[in-house]
Amino acid sequence: MTLYFTREHEWLRVDGDVATVGISDHAQHALGDIVFAEVPDAGRSLNKGDDAAVVESVKAASDVYAPVAGEVVEGNAALADDPSLINRDPEGEGWFFKLKLSDPSELDGLMDEAAYREWVKTL
Amino acid sequence: MEDEQQTVAKLPLDQWHRDRGGRMVPFAGYEMPVQYADGIMAEHLWTRENAGLFDVSHMGQLIFTGPNVDRALETLLPGELMLLKDGRLRYSQLLDDNGGIIDDLMATRRGDHFYVVVNGATKAGDIEVFQKRLPRDIVMDHMKEQALLALQGPKAVDVLDAIAPGVSELSFMQGEGFRIADTPAWISRSGYTGEDGFEISVAANAVARVADAILADERARPIGLGARDSLRLEAGLPLYGHDLDTNTTPIMADLGFSIGKRRRVEEAFPGAARILSEIADGPVQKRVGLFVEGRQPVREGALILDGEGNEVGRITSGGHSPSLGRPIAMGYVAKALAEAGTALKLEQRGKLFEATITPMPFVPHRYHRKQGA
């Protein structure tokens, strides 16, 4: 399993040809208390950069983009009842959706964990 | 509130906020703490259960002095000021000639003068209006070196009375001079959260000492702008620049309670003809509260639709209610649809939401009213 990050503060945990996608600890901290999340349904086909999910904190609404192309195999149903999971465990139980990759080579352009953690410190 | 100033000013407590983990954002021309480390939700609930300390030093504090100052202010404000007793506050609005709200404010009779607190984002414009429209023998002083704190919540009275003995004797909308942390303070029992609480006006160079003295009590914590907004929304209180502007009148905004009986009879305030006709016939649009179905917040700017999908108004404030655990909103709708229980639809970013008109406040007020006060 390999962990990747985007400059939009999403993470992807890749296992075979399926990537689990969520937002980073930095992102949840910046958003503040999350009160709503809407994740895509299984079967939805996403192009890289498409609006994939919505996350709303007390203060503002944000879109979560598909970091790579693929077909949604599962959305995290637990977030509907308990969106604060994203604050409590953003890079674990607070995942958003799982995506079957269309083009694994798209992962090449993403940051690895060490590079992301270093980059975030500079923000 | 709209921020039209190019430069962002610093509050007297700027460093104090940063030292306490305040996340600073531009608001009303100042850098202000939107939240501290605990976050908006925890700060909101803390205020409802304990005591929250807010820095509202961005607001404008004005003193008006001169002959018949109450009568002079009444030419611009529809509130009953002539009969206002010494040491009493009244909520009112600065109106334009069309009855539109230039700002909303608190006016206090303090001996021979009036002490008026106006919104931060609008204070420069208000000052111009007052200067232009008040008689020349009324002198206005903008107290730029004065800071303003608010301590709100059910435990505010015990926290403050321990360091400013006697404040517990004040009733809602009453103020008096006290000493706190060795500095003179004007303290009133008022605020904008729906809770019992106080507003504390002190010299800017003493405000850190006062804030520290309050927070020495562990029942009090610093609270940011984010929770201030969700608290006032739950309390059904309108925020200038969002729920109120020059296109709204006090009657449209459901603030008719603030226009005294004598003022209605005498019809001597800006826009009186329009406002009185709105009192008699109802306004074209009216500010209402809405419960939104589901969990997703519906925010300022969303459209309000009737059963046939026609636009009948707009949301002016909306968000998650931490106390109720659900989205709430306020907005303006056509008079015929303003009845409690009316089912409407809201449209935000192309998505429809079910909503129901609901009486405000969403969370009951807990002001400290005494008999006869």
Tab-separated table of C-alpha atoms in Angstrom, chain A residues 4-56:
chain	number	residue	atom	x	y	z
A	4	TYR	CA	0.068	9.805	-1.972
A	5	PHE	CA	-0.969	13.430	-1.426
A	6	THR	CA	-2.136	16.277	-3.648
A	7	ARG	CA	-1.590	20.009	-3.418
A	8	GLU	CA	-5.325	20.231	-2.689
A	9	HIS	CA	-4.622	18.389	0.580
A	10	GLU	CA	-6.193	15.109	-0.409
A	11	TRP	CA	-4.610	11.763	0.318
A	12	LEU	CA	-4.849	8.511	-1.645
A	13	ARG	CA	-4.023	5.137	-0.161
A	14	VAL	CA	-3.478	2.796	-3.077
A	15	ASP	CA	-3.971	-0.954	-2.742
A	16	GLY	CA	-3.712	-2.761	-6.088
A	17	ASP	CA	-5.848	-0.743	-8.504
A	18	VAL	CA	-8.114	0.794	-5.830
A	19	ALA	CA	-7.355	4.124	-4.147
A	20	THR	CA	-9.034	5.238	-0.913
A	21	VAL	CA	-9.340	9.043	-0.920
A	22	GLY	CA	-9.709	11.525	1.937
A	23	ILE	CA	-8.515	14.925	3.109
A	24	SER	CA	-5.357	15.467	5.110
A	25	ASP	CA	-5.037	16.359	8.749
A	26	HIS	CA	-3.847	19.798	7.628
A	27	ALA	CA	-7.031	20.226	5.578
A	28	GLN	CA	-9.411	19.227	8.361
A	29	HIS	CA	-7.611	21.533	10.755
A	30	ALA	CA	-7.889	24.450	8.333
A	31	LEU	CA	-11.595	23.746	7.733
A	32	GLY	CA	-12.472	23.535	11.412
A	33	ASP	CA	-15.513	21.703	12.783
A	34	ILE	CA	-17.021	19.678	9.944
A	35	VAL	CA	-20.809	19.435	10.028
A	36	PHE	CA	-21.650	17.879	6.665
A	37	ALA	CA	-20.059	15.651	4.049
A	38	GLU	CA	-21.515	14.310	0.822
A	39	VAL	CA	-19.651	11.507	-0.895
A	40	PRO	CA	-20.149	10.058	-4.402
A	41	ASP	CA	-22.215	6.930	-5.005
A	42	ALA	CA	-20.663	3.688	-6.173
A	43	GLY	CA	-20.597	3.418	-9.943
A	44	ARG	CA	-19.983	7.074	-10.584
A	45	SER	CA	-17.238	7.701	-13.084
A	46	LEU	CA	-14.886	10.565	-12.269
A	47	ASN	CA	-12.360	12.365	-14.392
A	48	LYS	CA	-9.296	13.818	-12.746
A	49	GLY	CA	-10.309	17.198	-11.278
A	50	ASP	CA	-14.073	16.527	-11.197
A	51	ASP	CA	-16.078	17.625	-8.146
A	52	ALA	CA	-16.268	14.363	-6.241
A	53	ALA	CA	-17.469	15.250	-2.746
A	54	VAL	CA	-18.593	18.198	-0.644
A	55	VAL	CA	-17.382	18.966	2.848
A	56	GLU	CA	-18.822	21.754	4.972
